PDB file of C-alpha atoms in Angstrom:
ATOM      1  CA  UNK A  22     -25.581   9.219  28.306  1.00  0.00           C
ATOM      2  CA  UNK A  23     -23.313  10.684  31.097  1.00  0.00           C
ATOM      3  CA  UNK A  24     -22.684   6.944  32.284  1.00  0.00           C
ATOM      4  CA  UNK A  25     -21.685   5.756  28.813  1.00  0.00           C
ATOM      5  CA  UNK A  26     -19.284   8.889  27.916  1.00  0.00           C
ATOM      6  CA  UNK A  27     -18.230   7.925  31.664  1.00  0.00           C
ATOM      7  CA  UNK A  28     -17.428   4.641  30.738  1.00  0.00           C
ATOM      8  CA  UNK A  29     -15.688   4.947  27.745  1.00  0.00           C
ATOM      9  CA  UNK A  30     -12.866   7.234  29.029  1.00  0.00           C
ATOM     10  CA  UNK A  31     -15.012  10.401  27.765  1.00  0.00           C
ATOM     11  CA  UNK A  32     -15.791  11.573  31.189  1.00  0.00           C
ATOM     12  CA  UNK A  33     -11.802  11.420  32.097  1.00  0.00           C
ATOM     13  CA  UNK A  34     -10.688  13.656  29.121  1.00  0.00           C
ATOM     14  CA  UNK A  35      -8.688  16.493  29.042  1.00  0.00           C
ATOM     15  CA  UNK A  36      -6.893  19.045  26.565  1.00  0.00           C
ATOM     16  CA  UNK A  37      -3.858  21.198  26.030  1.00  0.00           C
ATOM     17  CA  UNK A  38      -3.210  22.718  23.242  1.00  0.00           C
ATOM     18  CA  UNK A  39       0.079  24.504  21.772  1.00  0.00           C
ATOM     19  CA  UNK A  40       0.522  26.966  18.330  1.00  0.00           C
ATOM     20  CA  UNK A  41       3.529  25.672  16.336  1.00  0.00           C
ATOM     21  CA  UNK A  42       5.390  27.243  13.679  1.00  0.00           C
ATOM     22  CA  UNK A  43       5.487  24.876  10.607  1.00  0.00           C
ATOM     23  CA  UNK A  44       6.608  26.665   7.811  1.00  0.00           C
ATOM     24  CA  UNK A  45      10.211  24.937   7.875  1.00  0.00           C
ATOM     25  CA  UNK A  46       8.124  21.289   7.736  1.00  0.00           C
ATOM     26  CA  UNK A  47       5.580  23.148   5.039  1.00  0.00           C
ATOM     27  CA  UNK A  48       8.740  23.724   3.523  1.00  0.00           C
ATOM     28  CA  UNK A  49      10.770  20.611   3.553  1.00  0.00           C
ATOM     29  CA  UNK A  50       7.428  18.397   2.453  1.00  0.00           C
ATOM     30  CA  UNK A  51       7.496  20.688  -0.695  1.00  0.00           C
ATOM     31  CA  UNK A  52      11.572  20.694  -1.059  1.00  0.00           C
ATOM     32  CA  UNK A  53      10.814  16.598  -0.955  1.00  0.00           C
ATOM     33  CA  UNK A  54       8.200  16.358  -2.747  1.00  0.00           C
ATOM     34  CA  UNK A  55       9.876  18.041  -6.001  1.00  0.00           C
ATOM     35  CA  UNK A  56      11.592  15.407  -6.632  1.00  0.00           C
ATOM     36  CA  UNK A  57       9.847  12.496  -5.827  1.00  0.00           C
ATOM     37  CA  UNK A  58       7.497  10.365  -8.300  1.00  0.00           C
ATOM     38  CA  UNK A  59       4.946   9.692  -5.049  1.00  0.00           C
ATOM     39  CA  UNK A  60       4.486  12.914  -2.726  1.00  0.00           C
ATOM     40  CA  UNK A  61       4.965  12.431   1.277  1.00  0.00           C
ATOM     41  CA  UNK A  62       1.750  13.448   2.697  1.00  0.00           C
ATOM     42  CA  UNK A  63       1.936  15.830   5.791  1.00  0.00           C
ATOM     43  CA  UNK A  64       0.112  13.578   7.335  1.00  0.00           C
ATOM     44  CA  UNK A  65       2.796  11.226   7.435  1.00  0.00           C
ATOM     45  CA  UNK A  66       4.981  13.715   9.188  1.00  0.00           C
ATOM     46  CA  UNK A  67       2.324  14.215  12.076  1.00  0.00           C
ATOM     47  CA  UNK A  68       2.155  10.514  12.486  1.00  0.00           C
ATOM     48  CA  UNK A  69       5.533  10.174  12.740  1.00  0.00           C
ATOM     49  CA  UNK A  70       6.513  13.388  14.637  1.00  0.00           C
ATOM     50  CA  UNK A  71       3.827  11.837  17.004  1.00  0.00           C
ATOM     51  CA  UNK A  72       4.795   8.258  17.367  1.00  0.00           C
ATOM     52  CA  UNK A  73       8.761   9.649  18.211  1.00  0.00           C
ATOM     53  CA  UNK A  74       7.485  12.115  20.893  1.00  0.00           C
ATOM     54  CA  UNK A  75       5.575   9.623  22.696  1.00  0.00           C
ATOM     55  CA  UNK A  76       9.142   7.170  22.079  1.00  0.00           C
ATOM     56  CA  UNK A  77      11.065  10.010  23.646  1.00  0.00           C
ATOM     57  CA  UNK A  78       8.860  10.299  26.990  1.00  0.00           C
ATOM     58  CA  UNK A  79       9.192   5.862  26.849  1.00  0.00           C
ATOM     59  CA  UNK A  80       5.531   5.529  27.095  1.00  0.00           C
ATOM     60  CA  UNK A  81       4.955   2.770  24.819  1.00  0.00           C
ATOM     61  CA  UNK A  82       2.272   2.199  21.783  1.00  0.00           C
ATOM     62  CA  UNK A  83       2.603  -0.694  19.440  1.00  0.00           C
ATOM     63  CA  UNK A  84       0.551   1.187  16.743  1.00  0.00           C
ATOM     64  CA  UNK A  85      -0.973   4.707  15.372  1.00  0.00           C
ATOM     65  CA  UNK A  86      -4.202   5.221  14.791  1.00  0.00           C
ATOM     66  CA  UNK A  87      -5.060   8.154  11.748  1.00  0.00           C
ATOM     67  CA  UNK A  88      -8.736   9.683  11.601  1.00  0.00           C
ATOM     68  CA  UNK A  89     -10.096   9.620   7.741  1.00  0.00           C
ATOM     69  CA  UNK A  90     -13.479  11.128   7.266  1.00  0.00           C
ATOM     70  CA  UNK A  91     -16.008  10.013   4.377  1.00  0.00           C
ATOM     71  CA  UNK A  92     -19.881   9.988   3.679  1.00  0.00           C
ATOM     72  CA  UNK A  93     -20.031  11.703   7.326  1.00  0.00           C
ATOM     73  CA  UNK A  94     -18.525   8.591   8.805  1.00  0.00           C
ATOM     74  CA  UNK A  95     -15.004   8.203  11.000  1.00  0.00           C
ATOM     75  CA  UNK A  96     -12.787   5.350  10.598  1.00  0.00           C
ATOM     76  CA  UNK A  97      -9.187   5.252  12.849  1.00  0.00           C
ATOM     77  CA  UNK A  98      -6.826   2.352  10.444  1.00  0.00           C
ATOM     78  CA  UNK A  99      -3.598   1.823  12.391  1.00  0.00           C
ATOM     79  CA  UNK A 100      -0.360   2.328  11.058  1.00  0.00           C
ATOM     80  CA  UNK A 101       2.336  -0.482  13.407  1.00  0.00           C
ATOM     81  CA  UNK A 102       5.421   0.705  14.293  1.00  0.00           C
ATOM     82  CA  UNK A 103       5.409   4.188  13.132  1.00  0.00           C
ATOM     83  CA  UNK A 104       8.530   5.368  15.383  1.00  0.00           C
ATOM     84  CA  UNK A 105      10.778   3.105  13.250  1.00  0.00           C
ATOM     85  CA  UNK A 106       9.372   3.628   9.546  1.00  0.00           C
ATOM     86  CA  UNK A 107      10.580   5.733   7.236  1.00  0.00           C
ATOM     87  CA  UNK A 108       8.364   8.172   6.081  1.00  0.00           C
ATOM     88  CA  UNK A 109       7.626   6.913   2.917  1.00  0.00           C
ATOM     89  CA  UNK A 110       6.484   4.059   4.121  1.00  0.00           C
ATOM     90  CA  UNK A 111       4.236   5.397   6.642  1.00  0.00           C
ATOM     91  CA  UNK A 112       2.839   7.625   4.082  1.00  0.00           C
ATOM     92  CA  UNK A 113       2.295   4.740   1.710  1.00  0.00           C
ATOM     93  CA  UNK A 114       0.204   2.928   4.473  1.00  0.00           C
ATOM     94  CA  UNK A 115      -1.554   6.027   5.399  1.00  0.00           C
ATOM     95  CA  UNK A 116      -2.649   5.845   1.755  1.00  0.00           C
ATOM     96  CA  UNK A 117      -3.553   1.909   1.068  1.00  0.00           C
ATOM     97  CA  UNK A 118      -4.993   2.469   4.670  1.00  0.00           C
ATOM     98  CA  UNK A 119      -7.285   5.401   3.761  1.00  0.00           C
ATOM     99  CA  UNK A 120      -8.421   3.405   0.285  1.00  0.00           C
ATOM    100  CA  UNK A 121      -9.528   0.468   2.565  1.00  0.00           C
ATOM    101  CA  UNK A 122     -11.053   3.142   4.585  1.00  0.00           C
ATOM    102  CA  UNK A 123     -13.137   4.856   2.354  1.00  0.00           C
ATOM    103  CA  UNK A 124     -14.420   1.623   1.025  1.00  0.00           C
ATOM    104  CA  UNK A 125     -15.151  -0.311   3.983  1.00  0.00           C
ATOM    105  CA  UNK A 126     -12.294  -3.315   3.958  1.00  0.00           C
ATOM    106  CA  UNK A 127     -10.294  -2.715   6.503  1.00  0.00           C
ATOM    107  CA  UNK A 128      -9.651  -5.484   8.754  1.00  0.00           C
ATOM    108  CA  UNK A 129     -10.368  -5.929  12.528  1.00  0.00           C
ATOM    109  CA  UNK A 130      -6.280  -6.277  12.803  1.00  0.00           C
ATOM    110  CA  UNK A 131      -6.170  -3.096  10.914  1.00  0.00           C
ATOM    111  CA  UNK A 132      -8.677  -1.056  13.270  1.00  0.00           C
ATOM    112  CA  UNK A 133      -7.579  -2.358  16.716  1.00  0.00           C
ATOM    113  CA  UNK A 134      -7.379   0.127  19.282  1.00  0.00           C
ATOM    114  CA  UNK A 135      -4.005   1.741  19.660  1.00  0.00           C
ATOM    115  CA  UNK A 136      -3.408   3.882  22.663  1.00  0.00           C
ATOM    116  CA  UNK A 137      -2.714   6.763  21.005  1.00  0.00           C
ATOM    117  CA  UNK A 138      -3.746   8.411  17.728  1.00  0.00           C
ATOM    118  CA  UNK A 139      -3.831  11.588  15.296  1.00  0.00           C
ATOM    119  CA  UNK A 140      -6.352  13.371  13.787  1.00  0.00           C
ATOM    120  CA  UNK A 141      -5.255  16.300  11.053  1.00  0.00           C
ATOM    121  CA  UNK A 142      -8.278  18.564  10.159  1.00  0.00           C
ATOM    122  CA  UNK A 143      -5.837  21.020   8.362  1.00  0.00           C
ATOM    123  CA  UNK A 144      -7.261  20.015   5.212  1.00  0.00           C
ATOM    124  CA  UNK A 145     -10.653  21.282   6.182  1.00  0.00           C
ATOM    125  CA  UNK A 146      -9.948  25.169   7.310  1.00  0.00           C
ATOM    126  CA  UNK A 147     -10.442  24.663  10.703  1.00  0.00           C
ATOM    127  CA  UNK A 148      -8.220  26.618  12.914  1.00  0.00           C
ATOM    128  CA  UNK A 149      -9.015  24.680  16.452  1.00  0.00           C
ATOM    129  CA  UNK A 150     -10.833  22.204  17.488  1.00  0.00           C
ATOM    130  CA  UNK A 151     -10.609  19.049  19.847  1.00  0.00           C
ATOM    131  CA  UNK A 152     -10.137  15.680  18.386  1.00  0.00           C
ATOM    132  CA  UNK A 153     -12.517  12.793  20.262  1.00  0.00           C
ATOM    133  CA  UNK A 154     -11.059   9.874  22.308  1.00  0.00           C
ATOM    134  CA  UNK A 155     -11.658   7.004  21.923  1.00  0.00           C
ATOM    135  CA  UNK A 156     -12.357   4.289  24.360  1.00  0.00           C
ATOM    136  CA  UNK A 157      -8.925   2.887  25.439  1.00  0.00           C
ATOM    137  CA  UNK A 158      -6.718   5.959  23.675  1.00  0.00           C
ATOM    138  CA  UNK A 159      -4.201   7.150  26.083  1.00  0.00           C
ATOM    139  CA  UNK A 160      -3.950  10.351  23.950  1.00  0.00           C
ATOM    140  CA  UNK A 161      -4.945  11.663  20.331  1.00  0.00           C
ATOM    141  CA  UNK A 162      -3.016  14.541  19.137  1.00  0.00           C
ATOM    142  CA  UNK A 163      -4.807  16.676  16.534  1.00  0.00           C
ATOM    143  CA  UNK A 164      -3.291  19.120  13.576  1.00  0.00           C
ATOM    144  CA  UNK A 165      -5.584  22.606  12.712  1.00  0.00           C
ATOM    145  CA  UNK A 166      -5.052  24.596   9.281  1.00  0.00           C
ATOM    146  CA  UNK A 167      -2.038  26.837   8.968  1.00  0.00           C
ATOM    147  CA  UNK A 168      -2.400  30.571   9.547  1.00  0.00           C
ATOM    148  CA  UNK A 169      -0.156  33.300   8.831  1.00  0.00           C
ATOM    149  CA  UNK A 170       1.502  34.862  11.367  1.00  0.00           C
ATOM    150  CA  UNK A 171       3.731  37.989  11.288  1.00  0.00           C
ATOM    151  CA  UNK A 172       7.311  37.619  12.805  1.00  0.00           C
ATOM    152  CA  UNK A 173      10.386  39.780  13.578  1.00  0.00           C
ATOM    153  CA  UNK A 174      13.631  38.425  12.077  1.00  0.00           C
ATOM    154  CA  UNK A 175      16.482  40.169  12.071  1.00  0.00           C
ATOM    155  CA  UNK A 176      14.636  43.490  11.842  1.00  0.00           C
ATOM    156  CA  UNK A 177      12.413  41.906   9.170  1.00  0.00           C
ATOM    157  CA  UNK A 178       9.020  41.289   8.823  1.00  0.00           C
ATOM    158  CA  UNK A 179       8.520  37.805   7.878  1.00  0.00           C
ATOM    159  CA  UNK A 180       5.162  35.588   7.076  1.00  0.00           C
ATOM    160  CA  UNK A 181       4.985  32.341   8.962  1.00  0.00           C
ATOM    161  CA  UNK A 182       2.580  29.249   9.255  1.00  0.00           C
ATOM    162  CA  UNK A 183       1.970  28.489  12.728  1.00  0.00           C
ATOM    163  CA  UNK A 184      -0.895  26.148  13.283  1.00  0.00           C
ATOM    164  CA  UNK A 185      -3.114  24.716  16.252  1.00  0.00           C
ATOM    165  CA  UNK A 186      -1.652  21.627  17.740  1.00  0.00           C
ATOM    166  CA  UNK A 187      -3.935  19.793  20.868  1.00  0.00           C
ATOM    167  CA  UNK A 188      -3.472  16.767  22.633  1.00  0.00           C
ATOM    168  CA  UNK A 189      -6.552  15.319  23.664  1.00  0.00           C
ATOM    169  CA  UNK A 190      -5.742  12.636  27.071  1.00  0.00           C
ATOM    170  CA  UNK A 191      -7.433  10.054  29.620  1.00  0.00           C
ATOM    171  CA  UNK A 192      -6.407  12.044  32.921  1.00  0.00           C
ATOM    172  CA  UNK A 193      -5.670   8.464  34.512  1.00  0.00           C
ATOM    173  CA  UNK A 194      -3.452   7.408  32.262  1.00  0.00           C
ATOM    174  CA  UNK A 195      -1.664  10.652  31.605  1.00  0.00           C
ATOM    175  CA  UNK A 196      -0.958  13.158  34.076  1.00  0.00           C
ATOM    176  CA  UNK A 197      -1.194  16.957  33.183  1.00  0.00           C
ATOM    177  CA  UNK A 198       2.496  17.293  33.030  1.00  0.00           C
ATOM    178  CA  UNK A 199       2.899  14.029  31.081  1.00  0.00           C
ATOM    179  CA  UNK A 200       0.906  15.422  28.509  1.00  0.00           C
ATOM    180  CA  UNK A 201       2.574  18.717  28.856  1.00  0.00           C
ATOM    181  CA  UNK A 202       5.578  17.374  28.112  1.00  0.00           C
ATOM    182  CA  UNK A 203       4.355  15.601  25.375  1.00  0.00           C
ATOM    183  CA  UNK A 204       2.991  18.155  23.713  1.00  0.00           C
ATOM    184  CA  UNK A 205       5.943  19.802  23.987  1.00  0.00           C
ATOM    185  CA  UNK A 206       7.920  17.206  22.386  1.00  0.00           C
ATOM    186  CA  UNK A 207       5.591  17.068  19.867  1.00  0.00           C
ATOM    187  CA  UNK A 208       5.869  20.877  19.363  1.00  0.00           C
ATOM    188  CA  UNK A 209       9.417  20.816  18.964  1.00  0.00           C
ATOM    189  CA  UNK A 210       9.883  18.190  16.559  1.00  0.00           C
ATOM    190  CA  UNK A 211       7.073  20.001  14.123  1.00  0.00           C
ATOM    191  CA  UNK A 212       9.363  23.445  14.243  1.00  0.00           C
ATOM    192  CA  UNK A 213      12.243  20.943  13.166  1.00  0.00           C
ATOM    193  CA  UNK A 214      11.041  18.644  10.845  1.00  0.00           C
ATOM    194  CA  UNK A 215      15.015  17.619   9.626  1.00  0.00           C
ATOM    195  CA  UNK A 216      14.272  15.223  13.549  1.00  0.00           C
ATOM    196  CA  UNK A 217      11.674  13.690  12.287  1.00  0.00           C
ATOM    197  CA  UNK A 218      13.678  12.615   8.760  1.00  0.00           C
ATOM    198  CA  UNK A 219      16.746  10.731  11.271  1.00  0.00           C
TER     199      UNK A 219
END
């Protein structure tokens, strides 16, 4: 068993993890989504956020992979391209992906292997966690649910979301401050969302 988790890049993994404050991207997704007749799914946002902060450190992937979970099974569709989309597009393909999904058609274009991937478990109340890689992922970056979080503003008490963002990588491929970095990236573009919208 060692040998096989070994093989498959399993034995090479590592993890760092970051807490971002998403409230103004909780916020925006709602702002948008009042006035539009199909709502943009946060997970669109974390693809995207993700594809631009690996474009930004010019490590290259020519697709996404998203995790969607159903009847205890995982499937990883692949969204091409993400970095350039607009978000309603991505979010619409994130949707017709998940359908295929859930019902068993995808295609074998439509699963291959990217090198990197998201996983958003937000949706399930879990607070941390560390998403699995997959053999031939560089890196899989995973979303946990929102929890409030006091802050200080101007001498004001304030309620934020701040949620649980990891970055699961292959140690040969990546090096710790590679990933650092891109987590970082990735940090910074979730706490301003308006950079993932250009």
């Amino acid at each position: 068993m060692l040998a096989a988790a070994q093989s498959s890049g399993a034995g090479f993994a590592a993890v760092q993890t970051v807490k971002a404050d998403i409230t103004c991207l909780l916020d925006l997704i709602s702002q948008l989504n009042g006035s539009r007749e199909k709502a943009l799914s946060l997970d669109a946002f974390f693809l995207k956020a993700a594809a631009l902060a690996v474009q930004k450190l010019s490590l290259s992937s020519a697709g996404f992979s998203f995790a969607v979970f159903g009847g205890g099974e995982k499937e990883q569709p692949v969204v091409a391209g993400a970095e350039s989309l607009s978000l309603s597009r991505i979010s619409a393909q994130i949707g017709e992906l998940t359908e295929k999904a859930l019902s068993h058609t995808l295609s074998s274009k439509e699963t291959v292997p990217a090198a990197f991937g998201v996983c958003d478990m937000s949706s399930f109340g879990v607070y941390a966690f560390t998403p699995v890689l997959r053999s031939g992922e560089a890196g899989i970056f995973g979303l946990a649910a929102p929890e409030d979080a006091l802050v200080l503003e101007d001498g004001q008490v304030t309620v934020h979301k701040t949620a649980v963002v990891c970055l699961r990588y292959d140690a040969r491929v990546l090096s710790e401050a590679q990933a650092a970095q891109l987590l970082s990236a990735m940090k910074s573009l979730l706490q301003t969302p308006m950079e993932i919208l250009l």
